[in-house]
Amino acid sequence: MQAAGAEEQNTQAGRPSVKAAIEQAAARLFAEQGFGATGVQQIVDAAGVNKAMLYYYFRGKEPLYDALIGQGLALLQSAVCVAEQDLNLPVDKRLKRFLATYLSLVAGNPDLAQIIYREALRVGEHERPAAVEQFRECVRRLAAVLESCAGELDTDTDFTLAAYSLFGMANMFIQRYVVTREALDVAPLVEHIADLFLYGAGAKNY
């Protein structure tokens, strides 16, 4: 009851709830330091709460980390959902909508993006097969979007490889963003990535 009361007071005062404060602090520290180098005491100090609150909401550091991975994957899935909508749109518009959503969500959640990027590359301290599989499922869904536009694309296209390539192109700019925290100018990036993906670099004599 005390935790719920504190949560309500914080929310009414315009401050993050206790749970949200823990998530925000943990995401920043996990993104900067990794899972192993981040301690519970660091998280609660950064969040301005005590350890009891962290254990009340998350039961420990690993469940908290898993919850953040789930949030990051949900953002990725929501971007893929955008590409799956409006089946009558041409492929360039569907891909640009996906890229705009994906990059905008990352711009608003850079710490989650860094955590997911690390897990997708399997450089986290503990392998999480479920997280990797969910990322692969997003790739499969994006590949299905591309395949549904087969009439507009080269008939020899490997749609799975194409989906990985599209993610890879976007993720290179995302990685630059999470490392430098320079502004992510979404609109021109969407045009650049989509045009490069669909039409290539316009190399001559090939």
PDB file of C-alpha atoms in Angstrom:
ATOM      1  CA  MET A   1       0.000   0.000   0.000  1.00  0.00           C
ATOM      2  CA  GLN A   2       2.832   2.418   0.805  1.00  0.00           C
ATOM      3  CA  ALA A   3       4.431   1.780  -2.594  1.00  0.00           C
ATOM      4  CA  ALA A   4       1.129   2.375  -4.372  1.00  0.00           C
ATOM      5  CA  GLY A   5       0.577   5.583  -2.369  1.00  0.00           C
ATOM      6  CA  ALA A   6       4.034   6.898  -3.231  1.00  0.00           C
ATOM      7  CA  GLU A   7       3.433   6.041  -6.866  1.00  0.00           C
ATOM      8  CA  GLU A   8       0.206   8.051  -6.930  1.00  0.00           C
ATOM      9  CA  GLN A   9       1.792  11.059  -5.203  1.00  0.00           C
ATOM     10  CA  ASN A  10       4.730  11.124  -7.599  1.00  0.00           C
ATOM     11  CA  THR A  11       2.458  10.877 -10.641  1.00  0.00           C
ATOM     12  CA  GLN A  12       0.226  13.674  -9.383  1.00  0.00           C
ATOM     13  CA  ALA A  13       3.268  15.872  -8.747  1.00  0.00           C
ATOM     14  CA  GLY A  14       4.391  15.439 -12.354  1.00  0.00           C
ATOM     15  CA  ARG A  15       7.381  13.271 -11.465  1.00  0.00           C
ATOM     16  CA  PRO A  16       7.952   9.767 -12.880  1.00  0.00           C
ATOM     17  CA  SER A  17       6.337   7.005 -10.887  1.00  0.00           C
ATOM     18  CA  VAL A  18       8.671   4.946  -8.692  1.00  0.00           C
ATOM     19  CA  LYS A  19       8.533   2.088 -11.182  1.00  0.00           C
ATOM     20  CA  ALA A  20       9.222   4.389 -14.138  1.00  0.00           C
ATOM     21  CA  ALA A  21      12.110   6.060 -12.287  1.00  0.00           C
ATOM     22  CA  ILE A  22      13.697   2.650 -11.678  1.00  0.00           C
ATOM     23  CA  GLU A  23      13.217   1.663 -15.330  1.00  0.00           C
ATOM     24  CA  GLN A  24      14.695   4.920 -16.635  1.00  0.00           C
ATOM     25  CA  ALA A  25      17.730   4.751 -14.345  1.00  0.00           C
ATOM     26  CA  ALA A  26      18.324   1.075 -15.089  1.00  0.00           C
ATOM     27  CA  ALA A  27      17.991   1.548 -18.856  1.00  0.00           C
ATOM     28  CA  ARG A  28      20.568   4.342 -18.823  1.00  0.00           C
ATOM     29  CA  LEU A  29      23.035   2.352 -16.727  1.00  0.00           C
ATOM     30  CA  PHE A  30      22.562  -0.918 -18.618  1.00  0.00           C
ATOM     31  CA  ALA A  31      23.037   0.931 -21.909  1.00  0.00           C
ATOM     32  CA  GLU A  32      26.192   2.683 -20.695  1.00  0.00           C
ATOM     33  CA  GLN A  33      27.810  -0.125 -18.693  1.00  0.00           C
ATOM     34  CA  GLY A  34      26.180  -3.411 -19.651  1.00  0.00           C
ATOM     35  CA  PHE A  35      24.325  -5.850 -17.431  1.00  0.00           C
ATOM     36  CA  GLY A  36      27.276  -7.263 -15.512  1.00  0.00           C
ATOM     37  CA  ALA A  37      28.878  -3.949 -14.635  1.00  0.00           C
ATOM     38  CA  THR A  38      25.647  -2.446 -13.301  1.00  0.00           C
ATOM     39  CA  GLY A  39      24.726  -3.095  -9.675  1.00  0.00           C
ATOM     40  CA  VAL A  40      21.405  -2.849  -7.899  1.00  0.00           C
ATOM     41  CA  GLN A  41      22.772  -0.145  -5.606  1.00  0.00           C
ATOM     42  CA  GLN A  42      23.774   1.955  -8.620  1.00  0.00           C
ATOM     43  CA  ILE A  43      20.280   1.646 -10.050  1.00  0.00           C
ATOM     44  CA  VAL A  44      18.434   2.623  -6.892  1.00  0.00           C
ATOM     45  CA  ASP A  45      20.832   5.498  -6.209  1.00  0.00           C
ATOM     46  CA  ALA A  46      20.263   6.840  -9.724  1.00  0.00           C
ATOM     47  CA  ALA A  47      16.498   6.398  -9.364  1.00  0.00           C
ATOM     48  CA  GLY A  48      16.400   8.005  -5.928  1.00  0.00           C
ATOM     49  CA  VAL A  49      14.680   5.027  -4.287  1.00  0.00           C
ATOM     50  CA  ASN A  50      15.690   2.234  -1.945  1.00  0.00           C
ATOM     51  CA  LYS A  51      16.394  -1.396  -2.808  1.00  0.00           C
ATOM     52  CA  ALA A  52      13.056  -2.513  -1.379  1.00  0.00           C
ATOM     53  CA  MET A  53      11.273  -0.601  -4.144  1.00  0.00           C
ATOM     54  CA  LEU A  54      13.287  -2.301  -6.876  1.00  0.00           C
ATOM     55  CA  TYR A  55      12.587  -5.731  -5.442  1.00  0.00           C
ATOM     56  CA  TYR A  56       8.929  -4.824  -4.921  1.00  0.00           C
ATOM     57  CA  TYR A  57       8.432  -4.052  -8.612  1.00  0.00           C
ATOM     58  CA  PHE A  58      10.941  -6.344 -10.327  1.00  0.00           C
ATOM     59  CA  ARG A  59      12.222  -8.975  -7.830  1.00  0.00           C
ATOM     60  CA  GLY A  60      15.821  -8.282  -8.854  1.00  0.00           C
ATOM     61  CA  LYS A  61      18.257  -6.980 -11.444  1.00  0.00           C
ATOM     62  CA  GLU A  62      17.764  -9.713 -14.026  1.00  0.00           C
ATOM     63  CA  PRO A  63      13.944  -9.505 -14.116  1.00  0.00           C
ATOM     64  CA  LEU A  64      14.328  -5.727 -14.451  1.00  0.00           C
ATOM     65  CA  TYR A  65      16.702  -6.183 -17.388  1.00  0.00           C
ATOM     66  CA  ASP A  66      14.339  -8.660 -19.015  1.00  0.00           C
ATOM     67  CA  ALA A  67      11.466  -6.191 -18.596  1.00  0.00           C
ATOM     68  CA  LEU A  68      13.485  -3.521 -20.405  1.00  0.00           C
ATOM     69  CA  ILE A  69      14.307  -5.931 -23.227  1.00  0.00           C
ATOM     70  CA  GLY A  70      10.584  -6.623 -23.528  1.00  0.00           C
ATOM     71  CA  GLN A  71       9.868  -2.898 -23.800  1.00  0.00           C
ATOM     72  CA  GLY A  72      12.521  -2.465 -26.478  1.00  0.00           C
ATOM     73  CA  LEU A  73      11.240  -5.389 -28.516  1.00  0.00           C
ATOM     74  CA  ALA A  74       7.702  -4.027 -28.246  1.00  0.00           C
ATOM     75  CA  LEU A  75       8.908  -0.808 -29.892  1.00  0.00           C
ATOM     76  CA  LEU A  76      10.490  -2.789 -32.704  1.00  0.00           C
ATOM     77  CA  GLN A  77       7.337  -4.863 -33.176  1.00  0.00           C
ATOM     78  CA  SER A  78       5.185  -1.735 -33.336  1.00  0.00           C
ATOM     79  CA  ALA A  79       7.350  -0.391 -36.169  1.00  0.00           C
ATOM     80  CA  VAL A  80       6.931  -3.635 -38.113  1.00  0.00           C
ATOM     81  CA  CYS A  81       3.172  -3.443 -37.535  1.00  0.00           C
ATOM     82  CA  VAL A  82       3.135  -0.100 -39.341  1.00  0.00           C
ATOM     83  CA  ALA A  83       4.716  -1.717 -42.402  1.00  0.00           C
ATOM     84  CA  GLU A  84       2.111  -4.498 -42.294  1.00  0.00           C
ATOM     85  CA  GLN A  85      -0.769  -2.041 -42.558  1.00  0.00           C
ATOM     86  CA  ASP A  86      -2.277  -0.482 -45.682  1.00  0.00           C
ATOM     87  CA  LEU A  87      -1.500  -3.347 -48.037  1.00  0.00           C
ATOM     88  CA  ASN A  88      -2.518  -1.274 -51.040  1.00  0.00           C
ATOM     89  CA  LEU A  89       0.291   1.237 -50.554  1.00  0.00           C
ATOM     90  CA  PRO A  90       3.324   0.942 -52.853  1.00  0.00           C
ATOM     91  CA  VAL A  91       6.422  -0.639 -51.375  1.00  0.00           C
ATOM     92  CA  ASP A  92       8.354   2.622 -51.021  1.00  0.00           C
ATOM     93  CA  LYS A  93       5.637   4.223 -48.905  1.00  0.00           C
ATOM     94  CA  ARG A  94       5.300   1.151 -46.686  1.00  0.00           C
ATOM     95  CA  LEU A  95       9.050   0.981 -46.095  1.00  0.00           C
ATOM     96  CA  LYS A  96       9.264   4.702 -45.389  1.00  0.00           C
ATOM     97  CA  ARG A  97       6.473   4.408 -42.849  1.00  0.00           C
ATOM     98  CA  PHE A  98       8.338   1.543 -41.173  1.00  0.00           C
ATOM     99  CA  LEU A  99      11.613   3.464 -41.127  1.00  0.00           C
ATOM    100  CA  ALA A 100      10.009   6.674 -39.856  1.00  0.00           C
ATOM    101  CA  THR A 101       8.320   4.817 -37.008  1.00  0.00           C
ATOM    102  CA  TYR A 102      11.408   2.767 -36.151  1.00  0.00           C
ATOM    103  CA  LEU A 103      13.815   5.711 -36.135  1.00  0.00           C
ATOM    104  CA  SER A 104      11.390   7.971 -34.256  1.00  0.00           C
ATOM    105  CA  LEU A 105      10.871   5.375 -31.543  1.00  0.00           C
ATOM    106  CA  VAL A 106      14.627   4.952 -31.201  1.00  0.00           C
ATOM    107  CA  ALA A 107      15.121   8.712 -30.971  1.00  0.00           C
ATOM    108  CA  GLY A 108      12.721   8.734 -28.037  1.00  0.00           C
ATOM    109  CA  ASN A 109      14.224   5.663 -26.353  1.00  0.00           C
ATOM    110  CA  PRO A 110      17.981   5.573 -27.036  1.00  0.00           C
ATOM    111  CA  ASP A 111      18.849   3.514 -23.957  1.00  0.00           C
ATOM    112  CA  LEU A 112      16.384   0.765 -24.839  1.00  0.00           C
ATOM    113  CA  ALA A 113      17.722   0.822 -28.392  1.00  0.00           C
ATOM    114  CA  GLN A 114      21.271   0.263 -27.144  1.00  0.00           C
ATOM    115  CA  ILE A 115      20.184  -2.654 -24.958  1.00  0.00           C
ATOM    116  CA  ILE A 116      18.295  -4.337 -27.814  1.00  0.00           C
ATOM    117  CA  TYR A 117      21.157  -3.721 -30.239  1.00  0.00           C
ATOM    118  CA  ARG A 118      23.542  -5.442 -27.841  1.00  0.00           C
ATOM    119  CA  GLU A 119      21.225  -8.409 -27.372  1.00  0.00           C
ATOM    120  CA  ALA A 120      20.530  -8.753 -31.095  1.00  0.00           C
ATOM    121  CA  LEU A 121      24.276  -8.976 -31.702  1.00  0.00           C
ATOM    122  CA  ARG A 122      24.570 -11.474 -28.830  1.00  0.00           C
ATOM    123  CA  VAL A 123      27.184  -9.467 -27.012  1.00  0.00           C
ATOM    124  CA  GLY A 124      25.259  -9.381 -23.740  1.00  0.00           C
ATOM    125  CA  GLU A 125      26.709 -11.213 -20.757  1.00  0.00           C
ATOM    126  CA  HIS A 126      23.884 -13.748 -20.701  1.00  0.00           C
ATOM    127  CA  GLU A 127      22.430 -15.138 -23.907  1.00  0.00           C
ATOM    128  CA  ARG A 128      18.663 -14.674 -24.046  1.00  0.00           C
ATOM    129  CA  PRO A 129      17.349 -16.955 -26.797  1.00  0.00           C
ATOM    130  CA  ALA A 130      13.809 -15.640 -26.435  1.00  0.00           C
ATOM    131  CA  ALA A 131      14.914 -12.073 -27.167  1.00  0.00           C
ATOM    132  CA  VAL A 132      16.967 -13.169 -30.176  1.00  0.00           C
ATOM    133  CA  GLU A 133      14.028 -15.196 -31.484  1.00  0.00           C
ATOM    134  CA  GLN A 134      11.662 -12.245 -31.141  1.00  0.00           C
ATOM    135  CA  PHE A 135      14.085 -10.113 -33.148  1.00  0.00           C
ATOM    136  CA  ARG A 136      14.216 -12.823 -35.824  1.00  0.00           C
ATOM    137  CA  GLU A 137      10.432 -12.917 -35.872  1.00  0.00           C
ATOM    138  CA  CYS A 138      10.413  -9.178 -36.609  1.00  0.00           C
ATOM    139  CA  VAL A 139      12.794  -9.844 -39.498  1.00  0.00           C
ATOM    140  CA  ARG A 140      10.509 -12.614 -40.800  1.00  0.00           C
ATOM    141  CA  ARG A 141       7.512 -10.292 -40.632  1.00  0.00           C
ATOM    142  CA  LEU A 142       9.361  -7.553 -42.486  1.00  0.00           C
ATOM    143  CA  ALA A 143      10.466 -10.120 -45.082  1.00  0.00           C
ATOM    144  CA  ALA A 144       6.805 -11.066 -45.538  1.00  0.00           C
ATOM    145  CA  VAL A 145       5.984  -7.402 -46.130  1.00  0.00           C
ATOM    146  CA  LEU A 146       8.643  -7.251 -48.848  1.00  0.00           C
ATOM    147  CA  GLU A 147       7.413 -10.500 -50.376  1.00  0.00           C
ATOM    148  CA  SER A 148       3.871  -9.130 -50.514  1.00  0.00           C
ATOM    149  CA  CYS A 149       5.300  -6.378 -52.726  1.00  0.00           C
ATOM    150  CA  ALA A 150       7.040  -8.892 -54.991  1.00  0.00           C
ATOM    151  CA  GLY A 151       5.420  -7.394 -58.084  1.00  0.00           C
ATOM    152  CA  GLU A 152       7.340  -4.152 -57.440  1.00  0.00           C
ATOM    153  CA  LEU A 153      10.684  -5.793 -56.618  1.00  0.00           C
ATOM    154  CA  ASP A 154      13.204  -7.931 -58.467  1.00  0.00           C
ATOM    155  CA  THR A 155      11.855 -11.480 -58.802  1.00  0.00           C
ATOM    156  CA  ASP A 156      15.215 -12.913 -57.702  1.00  0.00           C
ATOM    157  CA  THR A 157      15.184 -11.053 -54.380  1.00  0.00           C
ATOM    158  CA  ASP A 158      15.874 -13.075 -51.228  1.00  0.00           C
ATOM    159  CA  PHE A 159      13.332 -11.335 -49.018  1.00  0.00           C
ATOM    160  CA  THR A 160      14.807 -12.552 -45.745  1.00  0.00           C
ATOM    161  CA  LEU A 161      18.243 -11.200 -46.654  1.00  0.00           C
ATOM    162  CA  ALA A 162      16.601  -8.010 -47.873  1.00  0.00           C
ATOM    163  CA  ALA A 163      14.822  -7.579 -44.524  1.00  0.00           C
ATOM    164  CA  TYR A 164      18.083  -8.089 -42.622  1.00  0.00           C
ATOM    165  CA  SER A 165      19.730  -5.561 -44.949  1.00  0.00           C
ATOM    166  CA  LEU A 166      17.027  -2.969 -44.300  1.00  0.00           C
ATOM    167  CA  PHE A 167      17.318  -3.437 -40.543  1.00  0.00           C
ATOM    168  CA  GLY A 168      21.101  -3.295 -40.856  1.00  0.00           C
ATOM    169  CA  MET A 169      21.059  -0.018 -42.754  1.00  0.00           C
ATOM    170  CA  ALA A 170      18.779   1.578 -40.178  1.00  0.00           C
ATOM    171  CA  ASN A 171      20.712   0.093 -37.275  1.00  0.00           C
ATOM    172  CA  MET A 172      24.016   1.605 -38.402  1.00  0.00           C
ATOM    173  CA  PHE A 173      22.519   5.074 -38.011  1.00  0.00           C
ATOM    174  CA  ILE A 174      20.888   3.999 -34.749  1.00  0.00           C
ATOM    175  CA  GLN A 175      24.229   2.776 -33.406  1.00  0.00           C
ATOM    176  CA  ARG A 176      25.843   6.096 -34.330  1.00  0.00           C
ATOM    177  CA  TYR A 177      23.029   7.855 -32.505  1.00  0.00           C
ATOM    178  CA  VAL A 178      23.215   5.842 -29.290  1.00  0.00           C
ATOM    179  CA  VAL A 179      27.009   6.258 -29.154  1.00  0.00           C
ATOM    180  CA  THR A 180      27.219   9.969 -29.967  1.00  0.00           C
ATOM    181  CA  ARG A 181      23.708  11.085 -28.918  1.00  0.00           C
ATOM    182  CA  GLU A 182      23.816  13.530 -31.792  1.00  0.00           C
ATOM    183  CA  ALA A 183      20.361  14.488 -33.034  1.00  0.00           C
ATOM    184  CA  LEU A 184      18.748  11.837 -35.205  1.00  0.00           C
ATOM    185  CA  ASP A 185      17.281  13.732 -38.157  1.00  0.00           C
ATOM    186  CA  VAL A 186      14.586  11.215 -39.023  1.00  0.00           C
ATOM    187  CA  ALA A 187      13.001  12.610 -42.216  1.00  0.00           C
ATOM    188  CA  PRO A 188      16.118  12.821 -44.422  1.00  0.00           C
ATOM    189  CA  LEU A 189      17.403   9.518 -43.031  1.00  0.00           C
ATOM    190  CA  VAL A 190      14.160   7.810 -44.011  1.00  0.00           C
ATOM    191  CA  GLU A 191      14.497   9.094 -47.582  1.00  0.00           C
ATOM    192  CA  HIS A 192      18.179   8.163 -47.779  1.00  0.00           C
ATOM    193  CA  ILE A 193      17.789   4.620 -46.438  1.00  0.00           C
ATOM    194  CA  ALA A 194      14.679   3.854 -48.479  1.00  0.00           C
ATOM    195  CA  ASP A 195      16.192   5.180 -51.708  1.00  0.00           C
ATOM    196  CA  LEU A 196      19.467   3.349 -51.166  1.00  0.00           C
ATOM    197  CA  PHE A 197      17.624   0.126 -50.323  1.00  0.00           C
ATOM    198  CA  LEU A 198      15.263   0.283 -53.293  1.00  0.00           C
ATOM    199  CA  TYR A 199      17.435   1.870 -55.975  1.00  0.00           C
ATOM    200  CA  GLY A 200      21.059   1.363 -54.883  1.00  0.00           C
ATOM    201  CA  ALA A 201      23.839   3.911 -54.972  1.00  0.00           C
ATOM    202  CA  GLY A 202      23.464   4.558 -58.701  1.00  0.00           C
ATOM    203  CA  ALA A 203      26.878   3.146 -59.556  1.00  0.00           C
ATOM    204  CA  LYS A 204      27.850   3.683 -63.171  1.00  0.00           C
ATOM    205  CA  ASN A 205      29.398   1.174 -65.585  1.00  0.00           C
ATOM    206  CA  TYR A 206      27.740  -1.811 -63.874  1.00  0.00           C
TER     207      TYR A 206
END
